[in-house]
CSV table of C-alpha atoms and ligand atoms in Angstrom, one decimal:
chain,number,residue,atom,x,y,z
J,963,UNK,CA,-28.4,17.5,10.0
J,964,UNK,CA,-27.7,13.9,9.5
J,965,UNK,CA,-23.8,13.5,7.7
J,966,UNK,CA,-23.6,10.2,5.7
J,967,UNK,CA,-20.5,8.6,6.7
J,968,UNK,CA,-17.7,7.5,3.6
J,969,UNK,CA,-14.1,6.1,4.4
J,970,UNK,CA,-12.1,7.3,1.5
J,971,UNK,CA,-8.1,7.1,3.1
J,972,UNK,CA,-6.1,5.4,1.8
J,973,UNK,CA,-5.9,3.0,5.1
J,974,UNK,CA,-7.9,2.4,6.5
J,975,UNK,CA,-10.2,2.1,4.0
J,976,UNK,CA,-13.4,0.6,3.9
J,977,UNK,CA,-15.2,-2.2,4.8
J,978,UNK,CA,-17.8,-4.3,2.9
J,979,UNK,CA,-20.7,-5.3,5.3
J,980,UNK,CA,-20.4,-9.2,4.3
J,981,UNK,CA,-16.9,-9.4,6.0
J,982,UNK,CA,-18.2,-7.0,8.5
J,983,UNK,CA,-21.0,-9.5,9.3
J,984,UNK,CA,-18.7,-12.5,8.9
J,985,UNK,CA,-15.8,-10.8,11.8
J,986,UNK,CA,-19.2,-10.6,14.0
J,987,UNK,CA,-19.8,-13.9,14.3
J,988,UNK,CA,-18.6,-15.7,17.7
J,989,UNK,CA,-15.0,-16.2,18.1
J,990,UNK,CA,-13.2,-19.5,17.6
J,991,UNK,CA,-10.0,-20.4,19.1
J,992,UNK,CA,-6.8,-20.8,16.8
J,993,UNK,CA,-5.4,-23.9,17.6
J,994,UNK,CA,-8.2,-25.8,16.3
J,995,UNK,CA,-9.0,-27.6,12.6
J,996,UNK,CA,-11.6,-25.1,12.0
J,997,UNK,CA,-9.1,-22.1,12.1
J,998,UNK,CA,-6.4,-23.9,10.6
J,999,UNK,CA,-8.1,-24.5,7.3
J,1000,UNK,CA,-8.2,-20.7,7.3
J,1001,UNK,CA,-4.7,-20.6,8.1
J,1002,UNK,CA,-3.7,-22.6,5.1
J,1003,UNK,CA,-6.6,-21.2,3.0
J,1004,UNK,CA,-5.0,-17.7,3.5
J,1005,UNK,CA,-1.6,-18.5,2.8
J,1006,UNK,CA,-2.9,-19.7,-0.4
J,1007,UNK,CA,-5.5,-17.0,-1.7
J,1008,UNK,CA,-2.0,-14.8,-0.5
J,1009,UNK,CA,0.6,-16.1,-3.1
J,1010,UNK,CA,-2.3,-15.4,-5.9
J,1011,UNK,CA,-2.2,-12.1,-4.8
J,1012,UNK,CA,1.5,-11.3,-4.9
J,1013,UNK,CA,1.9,-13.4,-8.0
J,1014,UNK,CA,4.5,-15.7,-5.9
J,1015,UNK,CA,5.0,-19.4,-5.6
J,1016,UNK,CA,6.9,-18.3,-2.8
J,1017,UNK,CA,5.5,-18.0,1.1
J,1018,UNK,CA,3.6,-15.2,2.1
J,1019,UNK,CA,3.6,-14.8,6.1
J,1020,UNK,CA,1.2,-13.2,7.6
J,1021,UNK,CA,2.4,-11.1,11.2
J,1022,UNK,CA,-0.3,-9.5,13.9
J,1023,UNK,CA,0.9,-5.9,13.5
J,1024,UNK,CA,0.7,-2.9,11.2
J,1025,UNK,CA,2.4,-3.0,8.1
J,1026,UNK,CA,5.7,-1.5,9.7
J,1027,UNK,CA,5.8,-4.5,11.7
J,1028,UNK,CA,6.5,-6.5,8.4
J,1029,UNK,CA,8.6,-3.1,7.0
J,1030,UNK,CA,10.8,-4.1,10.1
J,1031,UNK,CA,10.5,-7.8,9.8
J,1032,UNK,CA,12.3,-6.7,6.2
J,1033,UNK,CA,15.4,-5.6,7.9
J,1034,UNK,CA,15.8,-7.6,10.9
J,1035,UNK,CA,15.3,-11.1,9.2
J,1036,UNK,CA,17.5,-10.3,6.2
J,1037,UNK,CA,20.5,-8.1,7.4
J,1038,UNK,CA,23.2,-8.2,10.4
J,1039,UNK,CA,24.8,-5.6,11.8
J,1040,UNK,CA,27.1,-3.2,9.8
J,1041,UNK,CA,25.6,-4.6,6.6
J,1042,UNK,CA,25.3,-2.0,4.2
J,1043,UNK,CA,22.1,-1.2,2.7
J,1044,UNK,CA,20.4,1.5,-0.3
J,1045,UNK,CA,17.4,2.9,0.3
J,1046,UNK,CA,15.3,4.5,-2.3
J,1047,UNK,CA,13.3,7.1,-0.5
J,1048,UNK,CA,11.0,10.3,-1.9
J,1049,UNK,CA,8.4,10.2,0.8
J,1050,UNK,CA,7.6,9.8,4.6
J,1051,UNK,CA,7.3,5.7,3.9
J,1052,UNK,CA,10.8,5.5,2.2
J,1053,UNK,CA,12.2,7.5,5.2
J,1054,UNK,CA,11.1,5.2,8.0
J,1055,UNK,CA,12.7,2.5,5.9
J,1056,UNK,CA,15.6,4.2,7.0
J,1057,UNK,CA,15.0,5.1,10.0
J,1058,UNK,CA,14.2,1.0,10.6
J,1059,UNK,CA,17.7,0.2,9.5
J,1060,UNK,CA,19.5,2.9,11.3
J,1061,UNK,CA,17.3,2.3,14.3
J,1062,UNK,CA,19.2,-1.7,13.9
J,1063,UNK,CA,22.8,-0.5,13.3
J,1064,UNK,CA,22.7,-1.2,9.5
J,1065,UNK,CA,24.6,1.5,7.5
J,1066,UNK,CA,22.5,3.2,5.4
J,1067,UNK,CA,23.4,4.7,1.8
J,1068,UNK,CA,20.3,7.3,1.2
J,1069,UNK,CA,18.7,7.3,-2.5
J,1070,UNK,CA,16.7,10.2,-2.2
J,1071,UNK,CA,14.7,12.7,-4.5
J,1072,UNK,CA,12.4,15.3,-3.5
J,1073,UNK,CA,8.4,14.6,-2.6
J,1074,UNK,CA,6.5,14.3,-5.6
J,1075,UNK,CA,9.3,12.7,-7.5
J,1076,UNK,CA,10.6,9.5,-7.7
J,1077,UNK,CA,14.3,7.7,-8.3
J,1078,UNK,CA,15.0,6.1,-11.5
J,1079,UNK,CA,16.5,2.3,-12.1
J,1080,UNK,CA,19.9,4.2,-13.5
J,1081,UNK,CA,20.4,6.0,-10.3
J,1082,UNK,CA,20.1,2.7,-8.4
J,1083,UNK,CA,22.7,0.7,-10.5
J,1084,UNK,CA,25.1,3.8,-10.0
J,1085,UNK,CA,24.4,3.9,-6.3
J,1086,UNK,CA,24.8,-0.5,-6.6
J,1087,UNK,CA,28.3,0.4,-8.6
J,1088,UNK,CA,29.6,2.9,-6.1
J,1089,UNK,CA,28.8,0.5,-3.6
J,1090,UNK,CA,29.0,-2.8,-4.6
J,1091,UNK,CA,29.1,-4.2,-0.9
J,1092,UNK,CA,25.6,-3.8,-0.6
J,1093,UNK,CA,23.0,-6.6,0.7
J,1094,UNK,CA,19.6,-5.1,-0.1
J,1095,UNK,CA,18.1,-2.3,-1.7
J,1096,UNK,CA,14.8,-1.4,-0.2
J,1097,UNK,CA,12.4,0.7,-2.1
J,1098,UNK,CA,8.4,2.1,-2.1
J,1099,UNK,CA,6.5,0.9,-4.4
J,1100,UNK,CA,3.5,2.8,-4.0
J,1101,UNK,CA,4.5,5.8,-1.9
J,1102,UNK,CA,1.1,6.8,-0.5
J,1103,UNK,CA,2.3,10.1,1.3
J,1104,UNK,CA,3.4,11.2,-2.3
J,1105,UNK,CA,1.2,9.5,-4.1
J,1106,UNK,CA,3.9,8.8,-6.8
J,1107,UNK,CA,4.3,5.1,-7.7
J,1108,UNK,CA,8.2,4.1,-8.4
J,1109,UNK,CA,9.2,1.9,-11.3
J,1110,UNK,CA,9.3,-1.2,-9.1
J,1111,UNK,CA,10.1,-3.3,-11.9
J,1112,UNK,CA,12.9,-1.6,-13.5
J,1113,UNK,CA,14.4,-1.3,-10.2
J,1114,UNK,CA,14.0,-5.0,-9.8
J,1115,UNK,CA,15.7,-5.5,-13.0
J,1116,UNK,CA,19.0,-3.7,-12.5
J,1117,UNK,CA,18.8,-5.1,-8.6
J,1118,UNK,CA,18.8,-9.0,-9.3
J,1119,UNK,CA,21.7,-9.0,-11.7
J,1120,UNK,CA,23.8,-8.1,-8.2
J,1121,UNK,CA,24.2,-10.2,-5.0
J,1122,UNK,CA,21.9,-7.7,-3.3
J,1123,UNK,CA,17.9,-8.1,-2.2
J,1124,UNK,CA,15.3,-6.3,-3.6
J,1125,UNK,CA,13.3,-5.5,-0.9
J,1126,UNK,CA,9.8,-3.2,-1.6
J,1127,UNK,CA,7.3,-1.8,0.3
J,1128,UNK,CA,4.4,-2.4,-1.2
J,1129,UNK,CA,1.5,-2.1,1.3
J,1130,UNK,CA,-0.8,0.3,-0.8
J,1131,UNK,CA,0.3,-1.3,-4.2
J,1132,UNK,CA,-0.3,-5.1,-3.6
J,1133,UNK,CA,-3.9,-5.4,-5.1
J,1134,UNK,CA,-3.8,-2.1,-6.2
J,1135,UNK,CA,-1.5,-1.6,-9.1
J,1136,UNK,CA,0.4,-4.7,-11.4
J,1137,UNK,CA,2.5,-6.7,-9.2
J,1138,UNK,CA,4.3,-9.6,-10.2
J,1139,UNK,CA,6.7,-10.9,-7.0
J,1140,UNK,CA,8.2,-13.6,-9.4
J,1141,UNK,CA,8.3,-12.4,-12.2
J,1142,UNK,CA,9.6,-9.1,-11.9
J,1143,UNK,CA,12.6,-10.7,-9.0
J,1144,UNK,CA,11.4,-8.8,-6.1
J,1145,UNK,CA,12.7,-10.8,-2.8
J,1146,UNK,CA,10.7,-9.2,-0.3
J,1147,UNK,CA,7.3,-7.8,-0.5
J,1148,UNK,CA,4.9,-6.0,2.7
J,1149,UNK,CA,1.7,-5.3,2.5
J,1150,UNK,CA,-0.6,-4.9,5.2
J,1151,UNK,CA,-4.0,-5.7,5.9
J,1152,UNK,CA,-6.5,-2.5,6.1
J,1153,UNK,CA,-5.2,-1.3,2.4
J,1154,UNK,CA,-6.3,-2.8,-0.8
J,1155,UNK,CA,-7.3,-6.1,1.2
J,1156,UNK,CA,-10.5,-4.3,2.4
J,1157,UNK,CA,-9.9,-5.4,6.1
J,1158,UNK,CA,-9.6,-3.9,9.7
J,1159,UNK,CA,-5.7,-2.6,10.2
J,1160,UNK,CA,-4.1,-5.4,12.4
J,1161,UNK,CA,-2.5,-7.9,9.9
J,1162,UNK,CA,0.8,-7.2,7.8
J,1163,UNK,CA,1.9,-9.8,5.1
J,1164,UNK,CA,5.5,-10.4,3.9
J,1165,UNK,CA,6.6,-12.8,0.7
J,1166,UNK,CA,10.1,-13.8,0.5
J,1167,UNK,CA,11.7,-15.0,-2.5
J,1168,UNK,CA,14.4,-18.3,-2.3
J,1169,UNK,CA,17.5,-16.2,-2.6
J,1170,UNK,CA,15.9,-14.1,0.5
J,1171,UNK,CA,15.0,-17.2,2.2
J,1172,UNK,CA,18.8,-18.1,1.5
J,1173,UNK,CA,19.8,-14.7,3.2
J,1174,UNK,CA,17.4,-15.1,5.7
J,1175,UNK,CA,20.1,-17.9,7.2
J,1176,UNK,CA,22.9,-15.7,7.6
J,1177,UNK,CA,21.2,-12.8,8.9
J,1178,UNK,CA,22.1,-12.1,12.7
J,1179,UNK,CA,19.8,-9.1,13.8
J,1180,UNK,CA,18.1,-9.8,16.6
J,1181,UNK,CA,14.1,-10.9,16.1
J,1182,UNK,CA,12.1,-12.9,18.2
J,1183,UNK,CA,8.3,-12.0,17.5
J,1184,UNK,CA,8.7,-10.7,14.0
J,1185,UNK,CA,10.6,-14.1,13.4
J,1186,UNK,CA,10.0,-15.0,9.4
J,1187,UNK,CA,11.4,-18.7,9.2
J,1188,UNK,CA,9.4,-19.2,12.8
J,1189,UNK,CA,6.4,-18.5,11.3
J,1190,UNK,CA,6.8,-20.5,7.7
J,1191,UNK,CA,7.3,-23.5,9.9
J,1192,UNK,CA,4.6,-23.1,11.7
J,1193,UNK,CA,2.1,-22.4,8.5
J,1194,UNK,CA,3.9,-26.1,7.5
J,1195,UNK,CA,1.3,-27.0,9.7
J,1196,UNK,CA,-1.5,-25.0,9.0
J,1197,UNK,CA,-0.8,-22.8,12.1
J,1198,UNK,CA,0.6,-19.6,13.4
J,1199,UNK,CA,3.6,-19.0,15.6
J,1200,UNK,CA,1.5,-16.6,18.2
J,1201,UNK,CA,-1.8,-15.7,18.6
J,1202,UNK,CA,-2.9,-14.1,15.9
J,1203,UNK,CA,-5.9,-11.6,15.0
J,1204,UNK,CA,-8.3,-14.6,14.8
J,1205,UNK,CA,-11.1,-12.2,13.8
J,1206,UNK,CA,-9.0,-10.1,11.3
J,1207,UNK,CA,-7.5,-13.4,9.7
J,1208,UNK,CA,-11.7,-14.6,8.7
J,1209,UNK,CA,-12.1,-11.2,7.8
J,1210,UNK,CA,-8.9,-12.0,5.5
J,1211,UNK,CA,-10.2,-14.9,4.4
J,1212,UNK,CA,-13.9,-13.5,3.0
J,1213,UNK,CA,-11.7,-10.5,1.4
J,1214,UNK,CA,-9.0,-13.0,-0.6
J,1215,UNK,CA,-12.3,-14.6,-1.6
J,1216,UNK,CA,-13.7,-11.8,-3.1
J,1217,UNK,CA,-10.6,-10.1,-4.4
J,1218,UNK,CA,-9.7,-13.7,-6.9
J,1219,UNK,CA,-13.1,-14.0,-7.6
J,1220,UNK,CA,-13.2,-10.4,-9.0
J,1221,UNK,CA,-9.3,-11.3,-10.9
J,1222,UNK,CA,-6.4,-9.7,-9.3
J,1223,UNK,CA,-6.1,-8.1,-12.8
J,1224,UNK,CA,-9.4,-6.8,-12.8
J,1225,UNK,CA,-9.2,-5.9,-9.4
J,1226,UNK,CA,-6.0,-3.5,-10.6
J,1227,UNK,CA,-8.1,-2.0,-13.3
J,1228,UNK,CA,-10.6,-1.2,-10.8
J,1229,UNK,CA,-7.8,0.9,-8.8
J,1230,UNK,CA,-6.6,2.5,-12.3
J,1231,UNK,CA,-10.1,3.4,-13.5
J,1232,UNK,CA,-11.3,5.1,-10.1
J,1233,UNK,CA,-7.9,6.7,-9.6
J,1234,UNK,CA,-7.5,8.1,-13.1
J,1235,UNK,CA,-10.9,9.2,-13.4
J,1236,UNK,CA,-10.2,11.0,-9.6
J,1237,UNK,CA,-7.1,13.0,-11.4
J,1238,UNK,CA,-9.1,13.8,-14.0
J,1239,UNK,CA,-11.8,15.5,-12.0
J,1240,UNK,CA,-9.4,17.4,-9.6
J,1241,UNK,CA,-7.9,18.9,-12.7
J,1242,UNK,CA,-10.7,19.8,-14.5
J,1243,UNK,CA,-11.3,22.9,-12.0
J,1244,UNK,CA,-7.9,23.7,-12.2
J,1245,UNK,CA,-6.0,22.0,-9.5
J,1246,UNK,CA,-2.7,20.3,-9.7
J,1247,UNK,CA,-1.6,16.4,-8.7
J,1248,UNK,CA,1.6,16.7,-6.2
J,1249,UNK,CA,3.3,13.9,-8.1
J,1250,UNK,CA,5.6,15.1,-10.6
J,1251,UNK,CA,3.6,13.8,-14.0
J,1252,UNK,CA,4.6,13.2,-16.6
J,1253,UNK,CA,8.4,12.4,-14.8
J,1254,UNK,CA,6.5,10.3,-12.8
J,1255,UNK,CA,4.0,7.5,-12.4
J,1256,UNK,CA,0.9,8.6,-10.4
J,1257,UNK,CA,-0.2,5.8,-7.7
J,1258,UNK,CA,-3.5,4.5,-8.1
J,1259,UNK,CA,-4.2,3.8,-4.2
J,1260,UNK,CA,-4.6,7.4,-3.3
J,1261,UNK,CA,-3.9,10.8,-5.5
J,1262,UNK,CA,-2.6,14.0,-3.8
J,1263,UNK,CA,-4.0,17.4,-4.8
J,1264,UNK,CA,-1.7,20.4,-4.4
J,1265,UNK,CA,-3.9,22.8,-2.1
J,1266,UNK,CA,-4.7,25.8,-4.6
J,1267,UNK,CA,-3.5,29.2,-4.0
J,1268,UNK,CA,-4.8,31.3,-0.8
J,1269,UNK,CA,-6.7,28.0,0.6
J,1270,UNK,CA,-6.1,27.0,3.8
J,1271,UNK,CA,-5.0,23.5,3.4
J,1272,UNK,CA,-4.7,22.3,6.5
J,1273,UNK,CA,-8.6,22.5,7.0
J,1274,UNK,CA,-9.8,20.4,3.8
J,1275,UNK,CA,-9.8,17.1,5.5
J,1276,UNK,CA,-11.5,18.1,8.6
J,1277,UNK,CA,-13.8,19.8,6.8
J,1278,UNK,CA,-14.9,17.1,4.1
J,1279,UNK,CA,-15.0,14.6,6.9
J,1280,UNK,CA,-17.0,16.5,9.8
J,1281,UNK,CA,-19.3,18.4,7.5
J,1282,UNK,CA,-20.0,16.4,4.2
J,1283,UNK,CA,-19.3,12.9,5.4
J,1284,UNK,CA,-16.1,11.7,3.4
J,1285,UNK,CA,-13.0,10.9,5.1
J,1286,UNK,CA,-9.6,11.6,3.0
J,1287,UNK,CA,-6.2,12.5,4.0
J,1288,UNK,CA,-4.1,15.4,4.6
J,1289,UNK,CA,-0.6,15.6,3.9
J,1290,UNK,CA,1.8,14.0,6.2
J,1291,UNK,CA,5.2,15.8,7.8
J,1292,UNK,CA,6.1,18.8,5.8
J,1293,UNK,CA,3.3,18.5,3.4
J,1294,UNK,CA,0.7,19.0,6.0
J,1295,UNK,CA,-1.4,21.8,4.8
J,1296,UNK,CA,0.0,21.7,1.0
J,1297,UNK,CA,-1.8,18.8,-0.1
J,1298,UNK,CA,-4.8,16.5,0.6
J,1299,UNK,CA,-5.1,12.9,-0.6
J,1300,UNK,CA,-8.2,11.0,-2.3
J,1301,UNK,CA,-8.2,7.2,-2.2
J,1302,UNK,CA,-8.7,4.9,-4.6
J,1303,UNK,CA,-7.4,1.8,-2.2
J,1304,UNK,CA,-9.9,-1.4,-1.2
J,1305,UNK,CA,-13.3,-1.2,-1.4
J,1306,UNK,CA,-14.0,1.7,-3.7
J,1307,UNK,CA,-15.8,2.0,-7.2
J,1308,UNK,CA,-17.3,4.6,-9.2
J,1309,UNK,CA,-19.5,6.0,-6.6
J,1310,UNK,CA,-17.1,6.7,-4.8
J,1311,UNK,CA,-15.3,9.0,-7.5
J,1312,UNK,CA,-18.5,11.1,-7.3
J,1313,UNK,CA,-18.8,10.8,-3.8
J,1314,UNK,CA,-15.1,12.3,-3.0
J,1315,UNK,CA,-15.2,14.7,-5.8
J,1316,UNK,CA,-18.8,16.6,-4.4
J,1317,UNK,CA,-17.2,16.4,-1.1
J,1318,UNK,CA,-14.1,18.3,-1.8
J,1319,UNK,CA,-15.9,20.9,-4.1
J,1320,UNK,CA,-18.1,21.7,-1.1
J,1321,UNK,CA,-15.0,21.9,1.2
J,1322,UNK,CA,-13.0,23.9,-1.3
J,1323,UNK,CA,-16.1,26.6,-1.8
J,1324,UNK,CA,-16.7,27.1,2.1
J,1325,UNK,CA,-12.4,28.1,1.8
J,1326,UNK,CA,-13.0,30.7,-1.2
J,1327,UNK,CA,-11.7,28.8,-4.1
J,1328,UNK,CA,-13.3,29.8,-7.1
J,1329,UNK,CA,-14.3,27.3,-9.7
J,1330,UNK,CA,-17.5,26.4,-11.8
J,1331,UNK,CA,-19.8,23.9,-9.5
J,1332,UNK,CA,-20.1,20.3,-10.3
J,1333,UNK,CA,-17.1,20.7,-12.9
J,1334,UNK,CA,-14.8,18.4,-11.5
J,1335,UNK,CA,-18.4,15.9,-10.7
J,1336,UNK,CA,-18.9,16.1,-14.2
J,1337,UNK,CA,-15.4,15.5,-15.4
J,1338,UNK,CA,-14.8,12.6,-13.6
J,1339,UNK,CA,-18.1,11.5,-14.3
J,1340,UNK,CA,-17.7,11.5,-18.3
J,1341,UNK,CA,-14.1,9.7,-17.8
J,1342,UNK,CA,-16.1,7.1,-15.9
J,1343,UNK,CA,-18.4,6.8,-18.4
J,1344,UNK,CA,-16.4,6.5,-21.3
J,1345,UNK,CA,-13.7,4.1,-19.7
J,1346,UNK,CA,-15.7,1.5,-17.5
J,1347,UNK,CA,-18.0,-0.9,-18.6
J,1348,UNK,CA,-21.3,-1.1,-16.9
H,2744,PLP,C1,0.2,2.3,5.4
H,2744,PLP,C2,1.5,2.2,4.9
H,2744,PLP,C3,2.6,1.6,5.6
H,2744,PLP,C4,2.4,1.0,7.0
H,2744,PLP,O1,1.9,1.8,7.9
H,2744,PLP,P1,1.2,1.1,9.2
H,2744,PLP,O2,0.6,2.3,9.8
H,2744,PLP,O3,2.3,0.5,10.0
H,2744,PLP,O4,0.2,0.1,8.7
H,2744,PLP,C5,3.8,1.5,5.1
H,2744,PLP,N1,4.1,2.0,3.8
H,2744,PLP,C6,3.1,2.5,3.1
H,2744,PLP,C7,3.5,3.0,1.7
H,2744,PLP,C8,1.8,2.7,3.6
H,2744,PLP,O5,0.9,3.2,2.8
């Protein structure tokens, strides 16, 4: 039987066929006029997106590339940094840090929770020799969204950075680089900017670009200040995903044409009306509400009682057609996770929703059929305009 395929991670997520057709066409070279109007173009569309008169680079990697960019261009050895971690993304923060000799001082609350502005100023009290704090601000394995903005607050009245991870909230959920004093900001490319994975993006703030001088980590590809000369001229430092990049391009388009705010409504509307359907047949979000914010890139479901967990994503993909996620490290098999990231609208509420119910029959769960459709269907309904 034919099963209609859906990409409903949250990253890679989908994409739209007109930047599908426009990364088909034949491939220019980069070190021409053509591409560099993209290049500059980009850079451009970028800072609308972060809400930043400041750079945005873009890298040829993953988004860890620009999570490690984030420590290498900023920090030196023996540097002392917090890290605000309740989730497998704030740990390889961490891990990035340790992995470059800088002494880390651990923030951390359990999975599903988050850590509060208060506990950062203590932590930037107790250690008052810190240089940067880094922090999620979506924390997609969680799907808890931290109070990026208080934590911005209590971080810019000290000498230290305020350094954020924000790969699945940039176009996703309120973001305001400037305004709120973030330094750094990642994102990366095959989240909420509808793309292929391959690019990551970093913004940097003047008092990071100030630190950026004194940092002596060694870097070489992942070099930030290498790369803002080079966009000076409308170019890149390396070769860079030419294809990706007009794929970028078509996407930034699209996204400022729809409004960055609107496009963040979008995210809350689908997401919301996805928690309300999961919960209308009784099961439980992971994240820790009302203590904590949900994110509104992906929501993870708490695998009911005498389900196996572990087989809900293979099953909703291989069988009815839509592609989520499991849980990652330790939560493998405890939750699953429904996006809400890129490319996604109401359909795709419904379409996720039918998907799981089916999934979550075949493993024994008892529940009324089509309740959580319907639910999510009436939130819809009463909350977007058509
Ligand atoms: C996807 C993601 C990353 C980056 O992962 P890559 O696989 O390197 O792109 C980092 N942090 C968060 C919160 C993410 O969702």
């Amino acid at each position: 039987m034919l099963v209609k395929k859906f990409l409903c991670a949250p990253g890679p997520t989908a994409v739209p066929a007109e930047i599908l057709n426009e990364m088909a066409k034949p491939l220019i070279h980069h070190r021409t006029p053509q591409f560099d109007a993209i290049v500059a173009e980009n850079a451009e569309l970028l800072k609308q997106v972060f809400k930043t008169k400041n750079p945005v680079v873009t890298f040829t990697s993953s988004g860890t590339g620009a999570m490690e960019a984030s420590v290498t261009n900023f920090l030196s050895k023996g540097d002392k940094a917090i890290v605000v971690s309740a989730g497998k993304f704030g740990e390889r923060f961490a891990e990035i840090c340790t992995a470059y000799g800088v002494e880390v001082v651990e923030l951390k609350a359990d999975y599903g929770k988050d850590v509060k502005p208060a506990a950062v100023a203590e932590a930037l009290k107790a250690n008052p020799d810190t240089k940067a704090v880094y922090t999620e601000y979506s924390e997609t394995s969680t799907a808890v969204a931290f109070d990026v903005k208080g934590i911005a607050d209590v971080v810019r009245k000290t000498g230290a950075l305020m350094i954020v991870d924000a790969i699945t909230a940039v176009g996703a959920m309120e973001f305001e680089m400037d305004a709120w004093g973030v330094d750094v900001a990642v994102a990366g490319s095959q989240k909420s900017f509808m793309i292929p994975p391959g690019l990551s993006f970093l913004s940097v703030s003047e008092k990071g670009l100030k630190a950026m001088e004194k940092s002596t980590l060694p870097k070489y590809y992942f070099d930030i200040a290498g790369e803002i000369k080079a966009n000076g001229k409308s170019t890149t430092a390396w070769t860079p995903a030419v294809t990706i990049m007009i794929g970028l391009n078509y996407a930034l388009k699209m996204m400022i044409s729809e409004g960055i705010d609107n496009v963040v409504k979008r995210h809350f509307i689908v997401a919301e009306a996805i928690r309300v359907g999961v919960q209308a047949i009784g099961l439980k979000l992971f994240a820790d509400v009302p203590n904590v914010r949900p994110s509104d890139a992906v929501t993870a479901v708490r695998v009911p009682e005498g389900v196996d967990g572990k087989k809900i994503p293979g099953l909703m993909q291989d069988k009815f057609g839509v592609t989520v996620a499991g849980g990652q490290g330790s939560m493998a098999g405890n939750i699953f996770r429904l996006g809400s990231l890129g490319y996604m609208d109401k359909t795709d509420v419904i379409v996720q929703l039918q998907a799981m119910e089916l999934a979550l029959k075949e493993l024994g769960y008892k529940f009324e059929a089509g309740k959580s459709v319907a639910a999510g269907q009436k939130y819809l309904m009463d909350n977007m305009k058509f």
